[in-house]
Short mmCIF file of C-alpha atoms and ligand atoms in Angstrom, two decimals:
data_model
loop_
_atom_site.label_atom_id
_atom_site.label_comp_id
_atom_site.label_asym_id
_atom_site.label_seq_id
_atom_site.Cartn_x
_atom_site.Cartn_y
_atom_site.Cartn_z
CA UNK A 89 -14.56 -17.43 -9.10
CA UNK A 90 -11.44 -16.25 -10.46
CA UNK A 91 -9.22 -13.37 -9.28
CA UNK A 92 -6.66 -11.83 -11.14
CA UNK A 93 -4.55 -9.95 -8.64
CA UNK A 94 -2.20 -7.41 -9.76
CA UNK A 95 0.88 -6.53 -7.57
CA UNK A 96 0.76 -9.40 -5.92
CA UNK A 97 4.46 -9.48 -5.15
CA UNK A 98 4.48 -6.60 -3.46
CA UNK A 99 3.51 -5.89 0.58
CA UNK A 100 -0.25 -5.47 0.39
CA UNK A 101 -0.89 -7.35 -2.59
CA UNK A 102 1.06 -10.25 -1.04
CA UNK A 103 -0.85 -10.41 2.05
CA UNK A 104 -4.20 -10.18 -0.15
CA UNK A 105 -3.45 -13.64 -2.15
CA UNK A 106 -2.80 -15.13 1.02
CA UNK A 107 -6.20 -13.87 3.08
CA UNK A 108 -7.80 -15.07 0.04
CA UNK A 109 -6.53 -18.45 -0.49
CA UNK A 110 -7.09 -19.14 3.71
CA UNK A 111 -10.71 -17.48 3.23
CA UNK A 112 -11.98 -18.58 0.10
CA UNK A 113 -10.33 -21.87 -0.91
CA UNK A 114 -12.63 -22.80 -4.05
CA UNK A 115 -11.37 -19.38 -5.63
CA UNK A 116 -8.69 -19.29 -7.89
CA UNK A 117 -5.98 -16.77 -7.89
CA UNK A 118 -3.73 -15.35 -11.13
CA UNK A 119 -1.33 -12.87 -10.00
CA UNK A 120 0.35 -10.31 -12.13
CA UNK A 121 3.28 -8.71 -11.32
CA UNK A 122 6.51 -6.75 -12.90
CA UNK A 123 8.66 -7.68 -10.08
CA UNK A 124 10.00 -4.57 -10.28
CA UNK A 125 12.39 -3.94 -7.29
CA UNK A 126 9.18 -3.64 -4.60
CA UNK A 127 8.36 -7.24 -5.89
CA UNK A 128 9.68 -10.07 -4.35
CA UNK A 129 9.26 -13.93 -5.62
CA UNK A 130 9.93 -15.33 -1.91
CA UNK A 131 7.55 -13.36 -0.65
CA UNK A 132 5.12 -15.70 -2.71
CA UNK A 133 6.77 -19.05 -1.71
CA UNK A 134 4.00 -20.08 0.23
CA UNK A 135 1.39 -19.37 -2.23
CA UNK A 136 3.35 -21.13 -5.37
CA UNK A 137 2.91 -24.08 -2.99
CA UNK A 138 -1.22 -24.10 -3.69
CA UNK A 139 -2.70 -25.35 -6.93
CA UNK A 140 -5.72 -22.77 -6.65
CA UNK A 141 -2.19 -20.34 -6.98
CA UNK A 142 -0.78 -19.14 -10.54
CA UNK A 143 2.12 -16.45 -10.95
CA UNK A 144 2.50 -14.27 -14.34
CA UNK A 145 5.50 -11.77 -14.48
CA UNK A 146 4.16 -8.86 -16.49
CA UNK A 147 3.98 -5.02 -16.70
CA UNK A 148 0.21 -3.98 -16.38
CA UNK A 149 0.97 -0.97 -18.60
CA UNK A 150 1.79 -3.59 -21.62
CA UNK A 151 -1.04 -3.97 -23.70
CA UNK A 152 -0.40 -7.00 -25.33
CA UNK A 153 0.87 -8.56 -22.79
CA UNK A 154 -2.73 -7.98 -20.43
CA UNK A 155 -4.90 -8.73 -23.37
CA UNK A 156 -3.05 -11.80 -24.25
CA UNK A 157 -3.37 -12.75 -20.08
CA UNK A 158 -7.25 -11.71 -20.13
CA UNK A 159 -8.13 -13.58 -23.54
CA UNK A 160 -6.50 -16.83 -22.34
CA UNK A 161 -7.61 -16.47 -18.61
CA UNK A 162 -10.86 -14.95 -18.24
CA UNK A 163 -10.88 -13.73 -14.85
CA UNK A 164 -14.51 -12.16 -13.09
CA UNK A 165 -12.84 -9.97 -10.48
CA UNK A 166 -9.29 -7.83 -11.18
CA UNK A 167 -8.17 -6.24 -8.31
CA UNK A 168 -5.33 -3.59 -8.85
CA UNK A 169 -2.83 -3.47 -5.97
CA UNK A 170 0.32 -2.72 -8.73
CA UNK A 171 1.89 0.52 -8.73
CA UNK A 172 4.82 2.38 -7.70
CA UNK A 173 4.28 3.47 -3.95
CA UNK A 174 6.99 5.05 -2.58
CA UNK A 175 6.40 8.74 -2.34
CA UNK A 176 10.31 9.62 -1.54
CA UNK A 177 11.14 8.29 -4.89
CA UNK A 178 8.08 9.38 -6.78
CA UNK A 179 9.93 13.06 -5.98
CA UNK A 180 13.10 11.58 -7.56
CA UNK A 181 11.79 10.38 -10.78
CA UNK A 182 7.76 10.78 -10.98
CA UNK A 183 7.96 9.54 -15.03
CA UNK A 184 7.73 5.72 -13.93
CA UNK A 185 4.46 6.36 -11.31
CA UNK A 186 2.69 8.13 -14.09
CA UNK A 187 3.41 4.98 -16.50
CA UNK A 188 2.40 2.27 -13.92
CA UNK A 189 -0.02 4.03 -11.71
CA UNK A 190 -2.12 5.48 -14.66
CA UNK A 191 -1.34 3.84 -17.90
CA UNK A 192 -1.17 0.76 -16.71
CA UNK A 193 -4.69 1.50 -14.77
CA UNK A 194 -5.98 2.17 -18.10
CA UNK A 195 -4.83 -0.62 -19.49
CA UNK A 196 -6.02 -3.01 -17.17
CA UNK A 197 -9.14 -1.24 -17.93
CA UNK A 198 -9.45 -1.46 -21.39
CA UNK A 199 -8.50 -5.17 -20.98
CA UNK A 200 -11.40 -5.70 -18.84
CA UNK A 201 -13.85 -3.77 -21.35
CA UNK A 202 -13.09 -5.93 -24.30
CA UNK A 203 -13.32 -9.81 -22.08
CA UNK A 204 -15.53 -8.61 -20.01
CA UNK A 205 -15.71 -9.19 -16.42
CA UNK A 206 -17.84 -8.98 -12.62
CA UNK A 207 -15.89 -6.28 -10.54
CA UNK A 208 -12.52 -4.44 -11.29
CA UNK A 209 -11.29 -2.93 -8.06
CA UNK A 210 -8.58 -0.04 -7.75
CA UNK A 211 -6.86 -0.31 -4.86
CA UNK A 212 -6.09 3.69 -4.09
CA UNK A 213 -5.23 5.91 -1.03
CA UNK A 214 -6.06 8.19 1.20
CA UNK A 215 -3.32 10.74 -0.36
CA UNK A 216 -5.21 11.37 -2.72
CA UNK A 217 -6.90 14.05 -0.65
CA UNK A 218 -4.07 15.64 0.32
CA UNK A 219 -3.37 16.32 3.92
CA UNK A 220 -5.07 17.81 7.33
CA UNK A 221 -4.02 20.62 9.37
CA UNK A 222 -2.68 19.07 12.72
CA UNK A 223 -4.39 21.78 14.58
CA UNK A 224 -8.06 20.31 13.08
CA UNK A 225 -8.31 16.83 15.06
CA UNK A 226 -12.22 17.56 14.09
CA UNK A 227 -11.02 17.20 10.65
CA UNK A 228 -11.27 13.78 8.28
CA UNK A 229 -11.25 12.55 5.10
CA UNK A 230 -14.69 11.55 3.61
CA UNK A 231 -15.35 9.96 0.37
CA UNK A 232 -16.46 13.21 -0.76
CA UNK A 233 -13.70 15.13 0.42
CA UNK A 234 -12.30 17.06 -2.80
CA UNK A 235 -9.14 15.26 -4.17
CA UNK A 236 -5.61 17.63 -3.74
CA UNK A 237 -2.76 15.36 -4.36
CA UNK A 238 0.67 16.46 -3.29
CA UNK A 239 3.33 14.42 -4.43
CA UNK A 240 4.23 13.30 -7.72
CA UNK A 241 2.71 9.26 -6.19
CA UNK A 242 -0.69 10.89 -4.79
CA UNK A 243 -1.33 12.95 -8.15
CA UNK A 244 -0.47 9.67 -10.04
CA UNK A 245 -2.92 7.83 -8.00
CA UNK A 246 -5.52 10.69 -8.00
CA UNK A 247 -4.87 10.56 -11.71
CA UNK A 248 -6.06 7.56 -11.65
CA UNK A 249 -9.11 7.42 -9.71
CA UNK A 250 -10.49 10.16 -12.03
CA UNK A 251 -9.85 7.47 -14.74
CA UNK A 252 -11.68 4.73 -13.02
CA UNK A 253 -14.89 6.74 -12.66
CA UNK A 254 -14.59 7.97 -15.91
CA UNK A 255 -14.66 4.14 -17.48
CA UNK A 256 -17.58 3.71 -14.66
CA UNK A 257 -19.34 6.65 -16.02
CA UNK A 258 -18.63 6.12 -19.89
CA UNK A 259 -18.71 2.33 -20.77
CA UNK A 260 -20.22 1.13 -17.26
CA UNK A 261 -17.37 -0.47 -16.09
CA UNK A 262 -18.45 -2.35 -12.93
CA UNK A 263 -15.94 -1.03 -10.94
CA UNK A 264 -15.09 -0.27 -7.28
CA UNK A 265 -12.22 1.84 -5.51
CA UNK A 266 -10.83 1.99 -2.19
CA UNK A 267 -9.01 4.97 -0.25
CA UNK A 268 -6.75 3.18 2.37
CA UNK A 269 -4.45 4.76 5.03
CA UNK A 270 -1.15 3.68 6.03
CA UNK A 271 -0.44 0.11 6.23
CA UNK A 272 2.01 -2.00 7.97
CA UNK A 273 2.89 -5.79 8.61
CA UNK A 274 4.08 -8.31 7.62
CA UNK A 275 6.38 -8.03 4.33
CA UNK A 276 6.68 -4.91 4.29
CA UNK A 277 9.65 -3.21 1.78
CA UNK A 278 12.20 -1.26 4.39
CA UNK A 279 11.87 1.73 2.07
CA UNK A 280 8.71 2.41 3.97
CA UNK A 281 8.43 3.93 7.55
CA UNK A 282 8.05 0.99 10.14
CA UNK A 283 9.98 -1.24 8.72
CA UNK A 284 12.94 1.14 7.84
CA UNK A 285 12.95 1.70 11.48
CA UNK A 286 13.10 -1.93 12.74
CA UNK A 287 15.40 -3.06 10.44
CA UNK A 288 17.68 -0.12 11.57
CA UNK A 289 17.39 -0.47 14.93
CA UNK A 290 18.15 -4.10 14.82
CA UNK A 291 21.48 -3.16 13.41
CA UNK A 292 21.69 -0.31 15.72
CA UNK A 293 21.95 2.43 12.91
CA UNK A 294 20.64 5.63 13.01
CA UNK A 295 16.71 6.02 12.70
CA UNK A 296 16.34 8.69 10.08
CA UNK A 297 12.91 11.06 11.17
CA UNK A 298 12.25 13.42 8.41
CA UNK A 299 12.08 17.10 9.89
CA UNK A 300 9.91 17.77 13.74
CA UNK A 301 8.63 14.09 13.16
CA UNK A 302 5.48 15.45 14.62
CA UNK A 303 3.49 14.33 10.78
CA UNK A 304 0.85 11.94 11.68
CA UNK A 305 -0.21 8.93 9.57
CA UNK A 306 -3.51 6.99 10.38
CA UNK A 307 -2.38 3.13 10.98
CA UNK A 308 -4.05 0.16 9.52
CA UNK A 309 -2.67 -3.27 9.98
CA UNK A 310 -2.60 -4.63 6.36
CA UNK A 311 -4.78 -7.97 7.28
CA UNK A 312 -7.86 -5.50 8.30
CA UNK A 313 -7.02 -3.58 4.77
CA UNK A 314 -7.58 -7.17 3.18
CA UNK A 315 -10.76 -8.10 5.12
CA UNK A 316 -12.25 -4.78 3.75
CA UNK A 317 -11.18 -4.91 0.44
CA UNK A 318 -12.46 -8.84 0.13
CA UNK A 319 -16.05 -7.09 1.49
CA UNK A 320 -15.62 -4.35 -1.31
CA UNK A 321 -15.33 -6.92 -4.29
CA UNK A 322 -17.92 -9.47 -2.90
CA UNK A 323 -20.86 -7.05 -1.33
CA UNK A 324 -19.66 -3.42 -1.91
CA UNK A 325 -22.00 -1.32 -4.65
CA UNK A 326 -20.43 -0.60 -7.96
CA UNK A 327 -19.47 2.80 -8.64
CA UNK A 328 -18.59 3.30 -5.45
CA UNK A 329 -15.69 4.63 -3.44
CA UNK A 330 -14.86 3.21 0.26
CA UNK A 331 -12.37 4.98 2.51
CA UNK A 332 -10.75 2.43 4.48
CA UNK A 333 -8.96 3.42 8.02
CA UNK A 334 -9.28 3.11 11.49
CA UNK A 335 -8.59 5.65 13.76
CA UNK A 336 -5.14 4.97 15.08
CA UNK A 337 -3.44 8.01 14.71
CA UNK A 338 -0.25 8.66 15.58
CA UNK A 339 3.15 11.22 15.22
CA UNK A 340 5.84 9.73 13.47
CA UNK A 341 8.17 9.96 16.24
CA UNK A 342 5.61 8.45 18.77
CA UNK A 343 5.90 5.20 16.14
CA UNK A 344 9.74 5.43 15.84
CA UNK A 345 10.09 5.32 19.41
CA UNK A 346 7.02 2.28 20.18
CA UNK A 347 9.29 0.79 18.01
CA UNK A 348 12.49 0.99 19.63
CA UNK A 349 10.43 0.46 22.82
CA UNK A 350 9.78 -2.73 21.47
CA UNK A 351 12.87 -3.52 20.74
CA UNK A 352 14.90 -2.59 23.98
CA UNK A 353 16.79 -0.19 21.99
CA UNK A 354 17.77 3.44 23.07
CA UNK A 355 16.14 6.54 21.91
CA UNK A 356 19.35 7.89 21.26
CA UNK A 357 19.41 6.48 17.48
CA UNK A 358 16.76 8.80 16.69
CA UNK A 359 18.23 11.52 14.24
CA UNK A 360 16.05 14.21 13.36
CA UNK A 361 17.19 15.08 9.12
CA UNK A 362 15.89 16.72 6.40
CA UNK A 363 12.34 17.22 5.55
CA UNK A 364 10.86 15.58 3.19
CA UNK A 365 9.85 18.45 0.03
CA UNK A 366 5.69 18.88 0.23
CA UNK A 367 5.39 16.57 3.24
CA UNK A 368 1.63 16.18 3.34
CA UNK A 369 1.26 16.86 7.52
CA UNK A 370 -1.75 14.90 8.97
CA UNK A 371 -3.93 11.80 7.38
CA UNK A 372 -6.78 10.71 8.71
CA UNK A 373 -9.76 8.77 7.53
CA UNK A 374 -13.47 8.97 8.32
CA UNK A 375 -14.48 4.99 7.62
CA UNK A 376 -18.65 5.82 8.15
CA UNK A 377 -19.24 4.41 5.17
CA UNK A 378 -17.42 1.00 4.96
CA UNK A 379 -18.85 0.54 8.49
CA UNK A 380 -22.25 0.99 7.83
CA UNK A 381 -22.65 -0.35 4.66
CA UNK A 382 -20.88 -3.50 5.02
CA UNK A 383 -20.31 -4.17 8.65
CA UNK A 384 -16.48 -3.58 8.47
CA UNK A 385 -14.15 -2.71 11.21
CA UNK A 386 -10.78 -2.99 11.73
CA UNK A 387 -9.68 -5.50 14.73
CA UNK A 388 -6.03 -4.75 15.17
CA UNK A 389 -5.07 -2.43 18.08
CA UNK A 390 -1.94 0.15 16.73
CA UNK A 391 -0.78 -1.41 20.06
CA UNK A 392 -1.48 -5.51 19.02
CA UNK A 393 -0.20 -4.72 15.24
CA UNK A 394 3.61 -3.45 16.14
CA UNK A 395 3.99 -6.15 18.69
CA UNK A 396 2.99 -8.75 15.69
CA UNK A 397 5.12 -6.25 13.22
CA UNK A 398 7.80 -6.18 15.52
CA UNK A 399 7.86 -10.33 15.98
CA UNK A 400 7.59 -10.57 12.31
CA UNK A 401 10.60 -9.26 10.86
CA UNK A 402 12.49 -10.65 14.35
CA UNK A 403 11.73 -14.54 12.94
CA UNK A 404 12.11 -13.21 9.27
CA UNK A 405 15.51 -12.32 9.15
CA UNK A 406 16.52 -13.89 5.99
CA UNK A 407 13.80 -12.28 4.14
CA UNK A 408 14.85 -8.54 4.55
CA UNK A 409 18.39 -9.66 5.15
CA UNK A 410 18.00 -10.99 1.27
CA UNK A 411 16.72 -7.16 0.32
CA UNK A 412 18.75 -5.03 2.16
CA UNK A 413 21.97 -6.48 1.01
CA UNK A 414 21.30 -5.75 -2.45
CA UNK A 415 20.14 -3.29 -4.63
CA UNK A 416 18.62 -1.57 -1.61
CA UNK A 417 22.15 -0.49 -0.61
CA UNK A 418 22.53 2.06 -2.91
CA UNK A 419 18.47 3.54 -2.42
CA UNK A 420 19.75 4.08 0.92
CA UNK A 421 22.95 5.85 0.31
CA UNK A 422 21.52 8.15 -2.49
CA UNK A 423 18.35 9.02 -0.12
CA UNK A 424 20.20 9.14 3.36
CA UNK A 425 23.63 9.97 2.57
CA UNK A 426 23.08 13.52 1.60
CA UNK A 427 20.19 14.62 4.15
CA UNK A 428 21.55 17.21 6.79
CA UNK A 429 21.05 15.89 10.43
CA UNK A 430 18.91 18.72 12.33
CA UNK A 431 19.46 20.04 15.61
CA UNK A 432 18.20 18.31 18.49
P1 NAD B 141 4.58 -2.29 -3.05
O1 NAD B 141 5.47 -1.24 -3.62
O2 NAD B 141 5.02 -3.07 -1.87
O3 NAD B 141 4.20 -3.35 -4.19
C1 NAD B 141 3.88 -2.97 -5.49
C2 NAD B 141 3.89 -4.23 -6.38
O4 NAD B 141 3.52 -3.83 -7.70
C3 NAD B 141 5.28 -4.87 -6.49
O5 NAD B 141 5.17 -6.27 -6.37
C4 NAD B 141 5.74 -4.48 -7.90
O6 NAD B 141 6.62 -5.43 -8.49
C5 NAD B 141 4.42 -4.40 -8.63
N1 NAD B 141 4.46 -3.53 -9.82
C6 NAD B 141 4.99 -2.27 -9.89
N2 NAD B 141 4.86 -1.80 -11.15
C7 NAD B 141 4.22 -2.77 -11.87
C8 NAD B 141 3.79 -2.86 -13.22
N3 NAD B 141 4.01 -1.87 -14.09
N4 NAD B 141 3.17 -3.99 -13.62
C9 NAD B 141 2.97 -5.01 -12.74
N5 NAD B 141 3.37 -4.99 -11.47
C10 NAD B 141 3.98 -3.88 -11.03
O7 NAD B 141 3.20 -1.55 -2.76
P2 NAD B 141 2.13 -1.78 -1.60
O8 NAD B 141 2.54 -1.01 -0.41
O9 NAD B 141 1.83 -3.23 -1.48
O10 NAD B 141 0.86 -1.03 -2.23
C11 NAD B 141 -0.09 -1.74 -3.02
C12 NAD B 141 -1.16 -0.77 -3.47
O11 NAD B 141 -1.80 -0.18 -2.33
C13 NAD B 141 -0.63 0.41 -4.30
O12 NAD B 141 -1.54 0.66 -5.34
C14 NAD B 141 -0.59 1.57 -3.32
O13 NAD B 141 -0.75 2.79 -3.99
C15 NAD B 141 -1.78 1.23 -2.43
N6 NAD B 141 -1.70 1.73 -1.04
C16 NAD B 141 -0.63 1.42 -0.25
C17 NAD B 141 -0.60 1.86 1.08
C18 NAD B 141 0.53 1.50 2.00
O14 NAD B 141 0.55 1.95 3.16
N7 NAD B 141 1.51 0.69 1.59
C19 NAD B 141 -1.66 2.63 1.59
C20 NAD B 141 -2.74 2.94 0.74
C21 NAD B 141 -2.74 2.47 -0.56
P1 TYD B 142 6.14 6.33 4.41
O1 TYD B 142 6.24 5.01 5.11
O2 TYD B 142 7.07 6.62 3.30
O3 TYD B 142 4.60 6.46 3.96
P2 TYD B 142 3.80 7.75 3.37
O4 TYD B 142 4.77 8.78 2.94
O5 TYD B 142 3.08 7.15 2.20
O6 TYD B 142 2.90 8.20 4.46
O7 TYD B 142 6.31 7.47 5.50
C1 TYD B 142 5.46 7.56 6.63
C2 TYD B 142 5.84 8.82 7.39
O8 TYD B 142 7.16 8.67 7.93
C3 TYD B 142 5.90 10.07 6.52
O9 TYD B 142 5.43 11.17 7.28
C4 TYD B 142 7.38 10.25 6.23
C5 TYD B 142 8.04 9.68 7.47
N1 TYD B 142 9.38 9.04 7.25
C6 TYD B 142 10.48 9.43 8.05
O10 TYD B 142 10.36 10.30 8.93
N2 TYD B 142 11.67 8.81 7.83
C7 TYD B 142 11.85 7.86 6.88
O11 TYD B 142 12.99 7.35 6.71
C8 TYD B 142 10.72 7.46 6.10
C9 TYD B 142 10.85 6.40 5.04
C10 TYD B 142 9.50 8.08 6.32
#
């Protein structure tokens, strides 16, 4: 079997190639990716190491460039993980997430009508359905729960979804899509929530909570997002959407401060700024369907998964030492500098 995975050089799409080459040896992996600041070659040093292992830098939105990939490769399952993810700057300049996250989608598509192929997977989210009221616990997101994107990212990604089951609909594209929750692990860009606040910590800056901090994500360690999505593309019906989450809620500043719990560091870094404009309130995700369809559950505690989180980026200095010296500098200053610090 051949997979072509796109994104690969990013956090979940990383940790994907490498469940995959430990899982299913005989397979063969291409990976696709922009590198586009999110994308990082040594986060792929390991896998560049394995024959079954082949890296492409390319923009999934360029035609030519996918159809010249897909007529000389030939892969049987394409499994989208590229896109612009970061919903902070998706307010800042939505233009690029509507390129990537649904032209390129298209693309992809369109690549995969004309060579033909077994399964193409989107790999979506679960804000795609907006958010929950935090005064509904009762409340989740189903598969059928009506789509009501809020940001510039979740209407990209909505966007796209629509797309997918249209192809699926139209020409019959064999096609899959999952709706994950929040992830975290290992790899991880420090734009993103968990690792933004380890990283900090570490260096004893500030931790930066966007307004009450009381928004709650549902937490999936990214290794249980991989076992599910492997299921999805192997046993998982075509046509078909599967929500993917696990029941470990929890308030942003609960997480901040597990984390600096973790760390032996004092709660007094925690700086309460800005909101965040449309901050979706409350995620959670109903996973019925993945469970009793194809056996899937997730096996990492909230409680096992920042301990492991934690320990990663603790022996993997030089990885995120690499990013935030660079270019990641200047995201910071232009989305932190400016934010008013709230009143305790
Ligand atoms: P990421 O930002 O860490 O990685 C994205 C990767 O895509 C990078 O390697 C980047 O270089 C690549 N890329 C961007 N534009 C590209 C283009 N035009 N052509 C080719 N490659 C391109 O993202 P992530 O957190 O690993 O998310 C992966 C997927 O999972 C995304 O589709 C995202 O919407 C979805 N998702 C993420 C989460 C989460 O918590 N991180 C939750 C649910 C769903
Ligand atoms: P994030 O990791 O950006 O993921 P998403 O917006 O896709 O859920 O943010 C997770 C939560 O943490 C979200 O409610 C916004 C909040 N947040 C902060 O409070 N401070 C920060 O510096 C960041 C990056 C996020």
């Amino acid at each position: 079997m051949k997979l072509l995975v796109t994104g690969g050089a990013g956090f979940i799409g990383a940790n994907f190639v490498y469940y995959e080459l430990e899982n299913h040896p005989d397979d063969e992996i291409l990976c696709v990716d922009k590198l586009t600041y999110a994308g990082n070659m040594e986060t792929l040093a390991g896998a560049m190491r394995n024959s079954k292992f082949r890296f492409v830098r390319a923009d999934i939105a360029d035609r030519k460039a996918m159809d010249a990939i897909f007529a000389e490769q030939g892969p049987d399952i394409v499994v989208n993980f590229a896109a612009e993810s970061h919903v902070d700057r998706s307010i800042e300049t939505p233009e690029i997430f509507l390129r990537t996250n649904i032209l390129g989608t298209n693309v992809l598509m369109d690549a995969c009508r004309k060579y033909g192929i077994r399964r193409y997977h989107q790999v979506s989210t679960d804000e795609v359905y907006g958010d929950l009221p935090l005064d509904r616990p009762d409340l989740f997101f189903k598969e059928a729960t009506p789509i009501k994107a809020s940001s510039p990212y979740s209407a990209s990604k909505a966007s796209a979804d629509l797309l997918v089951m249209a192809y699926y609909r139209t020409y019959h594209l064999p096609v899959t899509i999952s709706r994950c929750s929040n992830n975290y692990g290992p790899y991880h860009f420090p734009e993103k929530l968990i690792p933004l606040m380890i990283i900090n910590a570490l260096s004893d800056k500030k931790l930066p909570v966007y307004g009450d901090g009381l928004n709650v994500r549902d937490w999936l360690y990214v290794r249980d997002h991989c076992t599910a999505i492997d299921l999805i593309i192997r046993k998982g019906r075509e046509g078909e959407t599967y929500n993917i989450g696990g029941h470990n809620e929890r308030a942003n500043i609960a997480v901040v401060k597990t984390v600096l719990r973790e760390l032996g560091k004092p709660e007094t870094l925690i700086e309460h700024v800005t909101d965040r404009k449309g901050h979706d309130r409350r995620y959670a995700i109903d996973p019925t369907k993945i469970h009793a369809e194809l056996g899937w559950l997730p096996t990492t505690s909230f409680e096992e998964g920042i301990k492991k989180t934690v320990a990663w980026y603790l022996e993997h200095r030089a990885w995120w030492e690499h990013i935030v010296s660079g270019a990641y500098a200047s995201y910071y200053e232009k989305m932190y500098g400016n934010r008013t610090v709230l009143d305790p």
